[in-house]
XYZ file of C-alpha atoms in Angstrom:
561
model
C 82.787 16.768 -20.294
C 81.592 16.590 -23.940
C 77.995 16.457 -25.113
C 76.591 13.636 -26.504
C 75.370 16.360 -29.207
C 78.990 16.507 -30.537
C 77.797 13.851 -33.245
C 77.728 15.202 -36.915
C 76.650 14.559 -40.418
C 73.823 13.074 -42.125
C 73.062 11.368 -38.990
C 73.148 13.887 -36.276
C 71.429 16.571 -38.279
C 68.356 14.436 -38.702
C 68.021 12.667 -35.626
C 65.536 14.084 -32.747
C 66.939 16.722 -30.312
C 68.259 14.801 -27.293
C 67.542 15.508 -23.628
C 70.922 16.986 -23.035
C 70.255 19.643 -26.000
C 66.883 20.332 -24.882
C 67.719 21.428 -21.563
C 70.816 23.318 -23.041
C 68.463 25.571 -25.431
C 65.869 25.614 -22.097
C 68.559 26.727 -19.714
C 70.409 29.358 -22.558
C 66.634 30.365 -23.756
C 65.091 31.291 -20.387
C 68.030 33.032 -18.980
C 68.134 35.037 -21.928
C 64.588 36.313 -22.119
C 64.775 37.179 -18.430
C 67.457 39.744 -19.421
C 65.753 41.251 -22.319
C 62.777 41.496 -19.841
C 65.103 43.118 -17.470
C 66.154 45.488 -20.024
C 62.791 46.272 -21.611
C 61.133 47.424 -17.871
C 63.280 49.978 -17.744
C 61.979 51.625 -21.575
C 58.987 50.639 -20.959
C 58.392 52.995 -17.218
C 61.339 55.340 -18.501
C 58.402 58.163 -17.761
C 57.813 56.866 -14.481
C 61.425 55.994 -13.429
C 62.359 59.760 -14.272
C 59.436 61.441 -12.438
C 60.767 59.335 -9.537
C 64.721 59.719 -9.749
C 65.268 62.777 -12.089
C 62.497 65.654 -12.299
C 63.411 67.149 -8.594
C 66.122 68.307 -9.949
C 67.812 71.539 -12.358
C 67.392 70.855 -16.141
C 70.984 70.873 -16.782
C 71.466 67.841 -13.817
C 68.756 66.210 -14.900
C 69.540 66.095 -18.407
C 73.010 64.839 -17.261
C 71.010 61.854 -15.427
C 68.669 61.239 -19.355
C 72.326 61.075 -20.876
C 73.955 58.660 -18.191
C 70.504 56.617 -18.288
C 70.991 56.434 -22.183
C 74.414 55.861 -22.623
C 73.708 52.521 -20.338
C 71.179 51.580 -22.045
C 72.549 51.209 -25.623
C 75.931 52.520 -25.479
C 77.535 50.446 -22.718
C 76.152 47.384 -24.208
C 79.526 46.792 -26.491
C 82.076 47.497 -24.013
C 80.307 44.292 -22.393
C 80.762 42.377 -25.251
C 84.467 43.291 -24.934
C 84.547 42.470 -21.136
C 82.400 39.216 -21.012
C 83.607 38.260 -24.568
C 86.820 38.533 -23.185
C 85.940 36.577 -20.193
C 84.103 33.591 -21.673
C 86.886 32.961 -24.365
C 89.565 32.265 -21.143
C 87.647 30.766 -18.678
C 84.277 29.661 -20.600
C 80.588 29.632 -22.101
C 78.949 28.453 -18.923
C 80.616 30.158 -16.162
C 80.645 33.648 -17.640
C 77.082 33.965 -18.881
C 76.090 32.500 -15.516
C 78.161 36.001 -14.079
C 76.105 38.191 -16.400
C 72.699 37.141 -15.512
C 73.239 37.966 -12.177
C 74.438 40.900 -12.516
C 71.609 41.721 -14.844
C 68.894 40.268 -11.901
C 70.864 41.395 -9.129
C 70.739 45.025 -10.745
C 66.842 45.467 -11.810
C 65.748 43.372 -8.265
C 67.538 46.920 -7.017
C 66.012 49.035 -8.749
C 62.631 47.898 -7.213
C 63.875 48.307 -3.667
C 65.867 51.767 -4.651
C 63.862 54.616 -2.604
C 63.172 57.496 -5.027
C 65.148 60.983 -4.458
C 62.748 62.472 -2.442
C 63.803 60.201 -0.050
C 67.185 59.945 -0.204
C 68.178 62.907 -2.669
C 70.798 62.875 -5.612
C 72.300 59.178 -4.617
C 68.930 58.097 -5.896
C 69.927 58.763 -9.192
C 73.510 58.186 -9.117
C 72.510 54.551 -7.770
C 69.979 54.135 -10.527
C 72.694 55.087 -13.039
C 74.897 52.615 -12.018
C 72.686 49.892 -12.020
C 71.419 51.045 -15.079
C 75.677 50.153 -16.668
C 75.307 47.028 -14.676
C 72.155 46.154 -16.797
C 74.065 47.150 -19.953
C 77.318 45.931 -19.386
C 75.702 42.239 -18.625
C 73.091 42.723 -21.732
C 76.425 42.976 -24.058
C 77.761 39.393 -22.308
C 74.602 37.473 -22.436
C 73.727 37.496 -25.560
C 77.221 36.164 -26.841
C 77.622 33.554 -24.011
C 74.082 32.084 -24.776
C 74.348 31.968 -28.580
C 77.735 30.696 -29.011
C 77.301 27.886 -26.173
C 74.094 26.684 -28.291
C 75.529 26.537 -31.262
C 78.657 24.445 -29.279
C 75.925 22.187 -28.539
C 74.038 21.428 -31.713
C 75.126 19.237 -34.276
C 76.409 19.960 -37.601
C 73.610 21.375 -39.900
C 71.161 22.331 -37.304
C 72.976 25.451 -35.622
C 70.317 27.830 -37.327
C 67.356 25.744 -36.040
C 68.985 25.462 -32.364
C 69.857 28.799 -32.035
C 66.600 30.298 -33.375
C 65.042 29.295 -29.809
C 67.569 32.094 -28.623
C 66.587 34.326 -31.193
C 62.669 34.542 -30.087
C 64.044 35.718 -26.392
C 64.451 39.004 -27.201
C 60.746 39.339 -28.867
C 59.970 36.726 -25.539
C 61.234 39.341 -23.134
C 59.551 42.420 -24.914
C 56.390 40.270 -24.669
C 56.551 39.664 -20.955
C 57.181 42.736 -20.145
C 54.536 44.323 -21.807
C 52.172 41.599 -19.913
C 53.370 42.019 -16.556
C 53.252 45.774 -16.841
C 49.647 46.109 -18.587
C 48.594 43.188 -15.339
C 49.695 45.354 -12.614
C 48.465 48.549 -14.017
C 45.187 47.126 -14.511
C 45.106 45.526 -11.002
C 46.607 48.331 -8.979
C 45.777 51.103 -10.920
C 46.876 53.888 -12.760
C 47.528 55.961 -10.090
C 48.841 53.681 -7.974
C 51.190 52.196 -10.611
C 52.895 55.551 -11.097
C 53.056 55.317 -7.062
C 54.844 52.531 -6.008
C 52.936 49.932 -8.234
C 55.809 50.170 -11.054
C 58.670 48.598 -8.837
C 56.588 45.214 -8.848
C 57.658 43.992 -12.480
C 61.427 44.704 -11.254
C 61.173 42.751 -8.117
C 59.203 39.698 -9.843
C 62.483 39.728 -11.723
C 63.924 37.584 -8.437
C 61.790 34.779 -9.503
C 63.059 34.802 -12.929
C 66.514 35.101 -11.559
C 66.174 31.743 -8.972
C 65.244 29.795 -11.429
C 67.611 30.873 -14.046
C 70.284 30.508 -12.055
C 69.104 26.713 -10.809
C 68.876 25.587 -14.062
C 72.329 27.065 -15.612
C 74.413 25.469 -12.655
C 73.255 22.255 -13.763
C 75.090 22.549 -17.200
C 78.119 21.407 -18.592
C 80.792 23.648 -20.408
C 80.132 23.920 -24.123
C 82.149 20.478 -25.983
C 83.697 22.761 -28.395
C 85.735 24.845 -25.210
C 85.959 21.771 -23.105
C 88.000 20.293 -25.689
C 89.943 23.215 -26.356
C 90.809 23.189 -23.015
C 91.778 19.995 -22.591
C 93.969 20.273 -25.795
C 95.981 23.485 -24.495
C 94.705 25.734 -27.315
C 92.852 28.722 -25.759
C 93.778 32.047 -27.247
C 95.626 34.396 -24.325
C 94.832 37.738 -25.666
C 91.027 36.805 -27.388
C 90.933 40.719 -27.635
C 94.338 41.491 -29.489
C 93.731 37.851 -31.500
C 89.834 38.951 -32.116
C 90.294 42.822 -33.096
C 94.508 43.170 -33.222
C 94.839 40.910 -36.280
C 93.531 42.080 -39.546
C 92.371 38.628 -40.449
C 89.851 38.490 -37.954
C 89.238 41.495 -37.352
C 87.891 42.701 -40.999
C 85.500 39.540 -40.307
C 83.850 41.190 -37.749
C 83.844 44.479 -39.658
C 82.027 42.710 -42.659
C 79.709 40.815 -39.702
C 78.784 44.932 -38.922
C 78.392 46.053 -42.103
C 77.084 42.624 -44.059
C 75.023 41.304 -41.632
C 73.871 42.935 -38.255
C 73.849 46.344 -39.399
C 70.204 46.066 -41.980
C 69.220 43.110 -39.340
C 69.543 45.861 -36.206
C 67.573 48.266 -38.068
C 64.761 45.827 -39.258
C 64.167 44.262 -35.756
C 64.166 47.771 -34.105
C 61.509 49.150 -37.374
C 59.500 46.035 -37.023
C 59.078 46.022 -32.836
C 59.874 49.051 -31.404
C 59.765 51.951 -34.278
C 56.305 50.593 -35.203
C 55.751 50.925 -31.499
C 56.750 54.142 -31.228
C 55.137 55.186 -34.535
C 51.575 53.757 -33.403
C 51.735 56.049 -30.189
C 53.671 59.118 -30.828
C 52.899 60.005 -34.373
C 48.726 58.061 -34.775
C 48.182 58.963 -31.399
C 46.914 55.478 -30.277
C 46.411 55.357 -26.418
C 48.916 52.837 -24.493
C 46.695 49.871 -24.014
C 46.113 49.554 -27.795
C 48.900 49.996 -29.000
C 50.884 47.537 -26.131
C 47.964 44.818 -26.884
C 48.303 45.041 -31.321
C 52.103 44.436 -30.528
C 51.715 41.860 -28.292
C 49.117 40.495 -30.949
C 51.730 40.307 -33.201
C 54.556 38.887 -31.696
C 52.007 36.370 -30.298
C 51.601 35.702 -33.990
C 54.411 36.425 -35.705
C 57.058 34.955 -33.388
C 57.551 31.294 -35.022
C 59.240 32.876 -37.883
C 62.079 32.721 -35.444
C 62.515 28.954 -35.356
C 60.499 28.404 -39.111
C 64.054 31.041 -40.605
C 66.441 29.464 -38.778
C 65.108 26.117 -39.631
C 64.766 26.997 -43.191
C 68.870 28.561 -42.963
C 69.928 25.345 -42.184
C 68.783 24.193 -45.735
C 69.213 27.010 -47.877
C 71.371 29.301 -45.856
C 71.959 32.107 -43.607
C 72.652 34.714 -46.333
C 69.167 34.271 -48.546
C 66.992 34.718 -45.566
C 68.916 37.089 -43.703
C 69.398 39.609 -47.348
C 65.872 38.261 -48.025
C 64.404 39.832 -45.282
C 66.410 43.288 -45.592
C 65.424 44.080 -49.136
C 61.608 42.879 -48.687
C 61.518 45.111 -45.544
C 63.340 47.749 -47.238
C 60.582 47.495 -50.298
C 57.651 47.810 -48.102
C 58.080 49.693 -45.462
C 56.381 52.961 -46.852
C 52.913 51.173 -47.888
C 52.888 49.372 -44.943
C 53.167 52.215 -42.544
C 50.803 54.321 -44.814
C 48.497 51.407 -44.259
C 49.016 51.365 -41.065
C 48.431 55.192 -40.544
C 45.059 54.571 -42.831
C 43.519 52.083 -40.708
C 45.091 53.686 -37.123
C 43.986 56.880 -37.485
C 41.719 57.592 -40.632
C 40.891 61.727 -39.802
C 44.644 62.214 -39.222
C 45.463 59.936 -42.627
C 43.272 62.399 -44.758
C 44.326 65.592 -43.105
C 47.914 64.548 -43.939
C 46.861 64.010 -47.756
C 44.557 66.772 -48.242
C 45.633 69.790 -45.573
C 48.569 71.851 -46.374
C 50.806 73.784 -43.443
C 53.731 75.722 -44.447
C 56.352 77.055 -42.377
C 58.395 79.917 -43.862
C 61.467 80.792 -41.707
C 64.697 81.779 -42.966
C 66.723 77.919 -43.105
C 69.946 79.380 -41.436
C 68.431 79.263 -38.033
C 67.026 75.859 -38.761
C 68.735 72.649 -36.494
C 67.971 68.962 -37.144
C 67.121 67.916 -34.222
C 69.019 64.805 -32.880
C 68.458 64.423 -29.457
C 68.715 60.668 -28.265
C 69.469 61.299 -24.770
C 66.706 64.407 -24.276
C 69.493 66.814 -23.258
C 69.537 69.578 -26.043
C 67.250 72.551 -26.074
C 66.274 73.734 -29.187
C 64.994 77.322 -28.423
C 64.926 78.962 -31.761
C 61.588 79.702 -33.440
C 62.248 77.633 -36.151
C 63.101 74.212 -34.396
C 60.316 75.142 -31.810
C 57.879 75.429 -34.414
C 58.858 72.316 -36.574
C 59.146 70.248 -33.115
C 55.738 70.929 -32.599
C 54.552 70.308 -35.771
C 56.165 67.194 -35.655
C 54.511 66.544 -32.482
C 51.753 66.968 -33.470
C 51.927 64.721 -36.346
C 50.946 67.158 -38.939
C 53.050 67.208 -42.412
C 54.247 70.380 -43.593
C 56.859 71.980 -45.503
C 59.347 74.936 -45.195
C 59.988 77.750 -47.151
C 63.391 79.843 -46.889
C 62.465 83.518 -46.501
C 64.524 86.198 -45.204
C 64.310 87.562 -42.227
C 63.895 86.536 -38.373
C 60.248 86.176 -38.795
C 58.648 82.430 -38.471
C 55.304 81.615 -39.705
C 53.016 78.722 -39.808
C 50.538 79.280 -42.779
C 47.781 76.182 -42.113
C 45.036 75.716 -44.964
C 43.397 78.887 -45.733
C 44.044 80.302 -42.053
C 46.025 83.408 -41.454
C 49.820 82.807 -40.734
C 50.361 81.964 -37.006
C 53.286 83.633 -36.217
C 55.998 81.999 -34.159
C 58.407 84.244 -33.038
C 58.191 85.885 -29.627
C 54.537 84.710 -29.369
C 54.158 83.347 -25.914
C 50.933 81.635 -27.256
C 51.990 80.168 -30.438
C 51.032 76.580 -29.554
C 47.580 77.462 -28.575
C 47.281 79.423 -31.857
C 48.487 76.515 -33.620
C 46.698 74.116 -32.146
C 43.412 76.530 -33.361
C 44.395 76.555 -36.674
C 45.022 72.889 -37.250
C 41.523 72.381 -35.678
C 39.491 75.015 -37.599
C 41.421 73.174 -40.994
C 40.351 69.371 -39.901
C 43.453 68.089 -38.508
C 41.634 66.044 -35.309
C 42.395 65.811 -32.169
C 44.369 62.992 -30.135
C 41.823 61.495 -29.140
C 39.459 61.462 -31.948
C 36.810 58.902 -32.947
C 38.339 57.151 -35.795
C 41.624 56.644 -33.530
C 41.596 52.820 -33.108
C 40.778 51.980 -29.875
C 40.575 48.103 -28.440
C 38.175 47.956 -25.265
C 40.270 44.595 -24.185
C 42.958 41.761 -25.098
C 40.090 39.825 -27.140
C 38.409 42.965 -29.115
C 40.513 42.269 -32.339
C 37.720 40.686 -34.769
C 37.138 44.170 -36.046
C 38.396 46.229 -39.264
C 40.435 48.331 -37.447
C 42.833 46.036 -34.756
C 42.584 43.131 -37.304
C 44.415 44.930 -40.050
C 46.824 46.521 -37.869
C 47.927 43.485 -36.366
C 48.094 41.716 -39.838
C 50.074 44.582 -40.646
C 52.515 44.798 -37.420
C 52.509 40.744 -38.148
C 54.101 40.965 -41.336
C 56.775 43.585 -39.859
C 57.590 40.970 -37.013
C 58.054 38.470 -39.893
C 60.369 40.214 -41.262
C 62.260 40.429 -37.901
C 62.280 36.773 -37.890
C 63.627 36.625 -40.937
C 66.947 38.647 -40.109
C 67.141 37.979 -36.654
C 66.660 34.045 -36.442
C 69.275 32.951 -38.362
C 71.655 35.838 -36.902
C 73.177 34.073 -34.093
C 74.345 30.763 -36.239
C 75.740 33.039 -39.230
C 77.952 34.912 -36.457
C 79.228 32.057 -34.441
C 79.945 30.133 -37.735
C 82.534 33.057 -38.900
C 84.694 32.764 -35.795
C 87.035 30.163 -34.357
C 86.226 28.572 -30.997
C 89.153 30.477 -29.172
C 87.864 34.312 -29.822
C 84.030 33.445 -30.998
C 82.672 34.598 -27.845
C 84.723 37.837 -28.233
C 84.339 38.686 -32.057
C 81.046 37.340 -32.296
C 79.352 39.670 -29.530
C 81.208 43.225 -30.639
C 79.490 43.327 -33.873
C 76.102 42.108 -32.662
C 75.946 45.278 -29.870
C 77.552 47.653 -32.305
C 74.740 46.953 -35.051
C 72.135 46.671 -32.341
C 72.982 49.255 -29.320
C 74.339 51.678 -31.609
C 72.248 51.614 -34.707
C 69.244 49.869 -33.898
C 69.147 52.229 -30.447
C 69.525 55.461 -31.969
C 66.617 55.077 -34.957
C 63.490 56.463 -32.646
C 65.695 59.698 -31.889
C 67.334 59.691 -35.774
C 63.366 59.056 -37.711
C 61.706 61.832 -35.173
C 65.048 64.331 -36.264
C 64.236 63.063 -39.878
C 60.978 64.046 -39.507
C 60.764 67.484 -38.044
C 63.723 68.526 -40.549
C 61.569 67.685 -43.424
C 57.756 68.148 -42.257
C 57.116 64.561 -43.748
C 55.669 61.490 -41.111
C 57.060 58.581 -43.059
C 60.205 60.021 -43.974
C 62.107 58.862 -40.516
C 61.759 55.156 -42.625
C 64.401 56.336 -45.009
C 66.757 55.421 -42.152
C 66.341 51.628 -41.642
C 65.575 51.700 -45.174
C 68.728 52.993 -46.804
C 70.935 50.948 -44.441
C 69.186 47.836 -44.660
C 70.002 47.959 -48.294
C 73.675 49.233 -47.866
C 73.991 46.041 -45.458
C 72.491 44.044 -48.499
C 74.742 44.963 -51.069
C 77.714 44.607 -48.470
C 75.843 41.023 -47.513
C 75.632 40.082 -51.319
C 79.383 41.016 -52.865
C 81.419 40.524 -49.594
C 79.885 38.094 -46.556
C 80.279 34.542 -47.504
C 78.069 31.710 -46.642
C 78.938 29.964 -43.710
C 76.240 26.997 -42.991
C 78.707 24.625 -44.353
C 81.217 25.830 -42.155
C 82.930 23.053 -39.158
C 82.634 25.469 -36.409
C 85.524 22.561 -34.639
C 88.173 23.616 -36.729
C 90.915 25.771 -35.809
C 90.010 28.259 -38.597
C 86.355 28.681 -40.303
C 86.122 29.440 -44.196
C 86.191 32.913 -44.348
């Protein structure tokens, strides 16, 4: 049955959002966010989930088990576009993104109740795995299913503002899961969280799920399908139609490569690389860093609906570009900011203390390792790993010879090869030069939720602010720019390829590409060049080839390309 939101023009774009449209974005919006929080859990106690499923066993099994674990996690994410995209473009919005958050609850409600593999050995692991696809596989469908049936909803001219709501759930989900993890840790406790306390924030997921599910089997199918339905005009293959035919299918190349490619990279900089960059490289303890992020998405988090709002006016590209090139501009004073006010001993050891590794460059890898399953065992990529570790900036000099050396201020060289206590050496050296130690007492350090009226945690969350408005920026206007380049009969399918591509696959991979970017070069900052360079490569792309498609009657039988 049709929406009463099926009204357009003037009149429909300025009226107030009906009942019908409100429960819609509600029922899309919620279910959503649950699977994002589903999804997050598992990154989140990825140290914990291992120690329980993975460390009994051989390196080379369980390093098979990091790869499987990763490969569901971003990897497996487009092949459910292609299965669910599939599915909701021949038998519809509603029914098959009702199917994928089940699976997605159904899977991480498992994992809660799956005993560890001390208990029941290797099928511990091979059960996690699978669950782990499940999770994946129904990530790749929901995100598709909820946009497009939104933006079926809403009437012409406020598709950016209605689908912005879906936009925030991923930042939403991040966000609750950070909550509900820091809640139980603090009321069970540490060691009782790595326990059994971990497998509570997976089995509160059945809450999430009941009510998720209530709420979607009250909806309607999306007008836009209903009628195609009803008129005989469903596509048979969406797959071949979407991705067999040039026509369409270099559309969802340029949606890659234009759009989602520079936005992937920005969200994944501005959440979880600045994340990432707070803990592993300043050396910020969990609970600080966890609470300055959740500071900032608290804060930063209206962009989502303020950009997609504002691409309703002006359009999709403007912001979308907009927010690529500005992030692309200042990403390196930010984070140099950042590391000033973070960490301020390890800041001025970086500018004033030079370490420099001479080893001959032949026996030098760069170090990709997403999945955690390569060794790198010569002395050269053992001694720039822990460099990089360590967070300390160096350079490398090509000398001949099998002979590796760390030279650290005016210390004697620490040699690296064959020295079975090079790390405690190093560690000396860096100390008796002024680089500090983890934990020193400039580190920032926030004694609860509330402690953020000083220097230190308010200028850090200003700064990790502006980064999440810059995710707005890209990533609220997103969903309407992709469902507006696709007809009705393959937009589920086209639409959701390109958007797991540019997220699972690019997005995914920058923690493990910036930390090979770093130790290959000795430099902290230098793992920004990735989002950097291909947030401006999407620009250009965006600029010269990726029309504007606000204008576009997402009814028709074909949009403007």
């Amino acid at each position: 049955m049709a929406s009463p939101s099926m009204a357009t023009g003037v009149e429909a774009a300025n009226r107030p959002m009906t009942k019908e449209e409100k429960k819609v974005i509600l029922a899309s919006s919620l279910g959503t966010v649950f699977e994002w929080y589903d999804f997050y859990l598992y990154g989140s106690l990825a140290a914990i989930i291992g120690a329980q499923f993975f460390s009994q066993y051989p390196e080379a099994t369980r390093n098979i088990f990091a790869l499987l674990a990763f490969a569901a996690g971003f990897l497996v994410r487009p092949f459910g576009a292609l299965v669910f995209g599939r599915l909701g473009d021949l038998v519809g919005r509603k029914y098959t993104f009702l199917v994928t958050i089940v699976i997605m609850g159904a899977s991480t409600f498992a994992v809660g109740l799956l005993p560890s593999s001390e208990t029941i050995g290797i099928s511990a692991a091979i059960i996690l795995i699978v669950l782990r696809c499940l999770q994946g596989l129904a990530l790749g469908g929901e995100y598709g299913g909820a946009a497009t049936y939104v933006a079926e909803h809403a009437p012409h001219g406020r598709r950016g503002f209605y689908t912005s709501f879906i936009q925030i759930t991923a930042t939403a989900g991040l966000f609750l899961s950070l909550i509900v993890i820091l809640s139980v840790r603090s009321i069970v406790g540490e060691q009782e969280f790595a326990a059994w306390g971990w497998r509570i924030p997976f089995l509160l997921s059945a809450f999430l799920l009941a009510i998720s599910v209530y709420i979607r089997l009250s909806m309607n199918e999306s007008p836009a399908f209903q009628k195609m339905k009803d008129e005989g005009t469903r596509s048979k293959a969406p797959l071949g139609e979407a991705f067999g035919q040039w026509k369409n299918a270099k559309i969802a190349l340029l949606a890659l490569l234009g759009l989602v490619m520079g936005q992937a990279v920005v969200w994944y900089t501005g959440q979880f690389y600045a994340l990432f960059f707070l803990g592993s490289v300043l050396k910020v303890d969990g609970f600080t860093t966890n609470m300055l992020i959740a500071w900032s998405l608290v804060l930063g988090s209206g962009g989502f609906v303020l950009f997609g709002w504002l691409s309703d006016k002006i359009g999709r590209k403007p912001i979308i570009i907009g927010g690529m090139l500005l992030a692309a501009v200042t990403y390196f004073p930010l984070f140099k900011l950042m590391s000033h006010e973070a960490n301020p001993a390890l800041s001025a050891a970086h500018a004033n203390i030079s370490v420099v590794v001479r080893a001959n460059t032949a026996g030098c890898s760069f170090q990709f390792n997403p999945t955690n399953t390569v060794s790198f065992t010569q002395p050269c990529d053992v001694t720039k790993a822990a460099l990089a570790r360590a967070s300390v900036n160096y350079r490398v000099e090509n000398t001949p010879g099998d002979a590796v050396t760390v030279t650290v201020g005016n210390q004697p060289p620490v040699n690296a090869t064959n020295n079975p206590n090079f790390r405690r050496d190093l560690a000396a050296a860096l100390t008796a030069v002024g680089y500090p130690v983890a934990a020193n007492p400039t580190v920032v350090k926030m004694s609860g939720p509330f402690d953020i009226f000083r220097e230190q945690p308010a200028v850090l969350i200003a700064i990790l602010t502006l980064l999440v408005i810059y995710v707005t920026m890209v990533y609220g206007p997103i969903a309407a720019a992709l469902v507006e380049m696709f007809p009705t009969r393959i937009r589920y399918t086209s639409m959701s390829l390109p958007y797991h591509i540019g997220n699972g696959w690019f997005g995914g991979l920058m923690p493990a590409t910036a930390f090979a970017m770093i130790a290959q070069t000795g430099d902290v900052y230098y793992g920004l060049w990735y989002p950097i360079v291909i947030a401006v490569a999407c620009a250009v792309i965006g600029i010269l080839f990726v029309r504007e498609s606000k204008d576009n009657d997402i009814n028709a039988e074909e949009v403007s390309r």
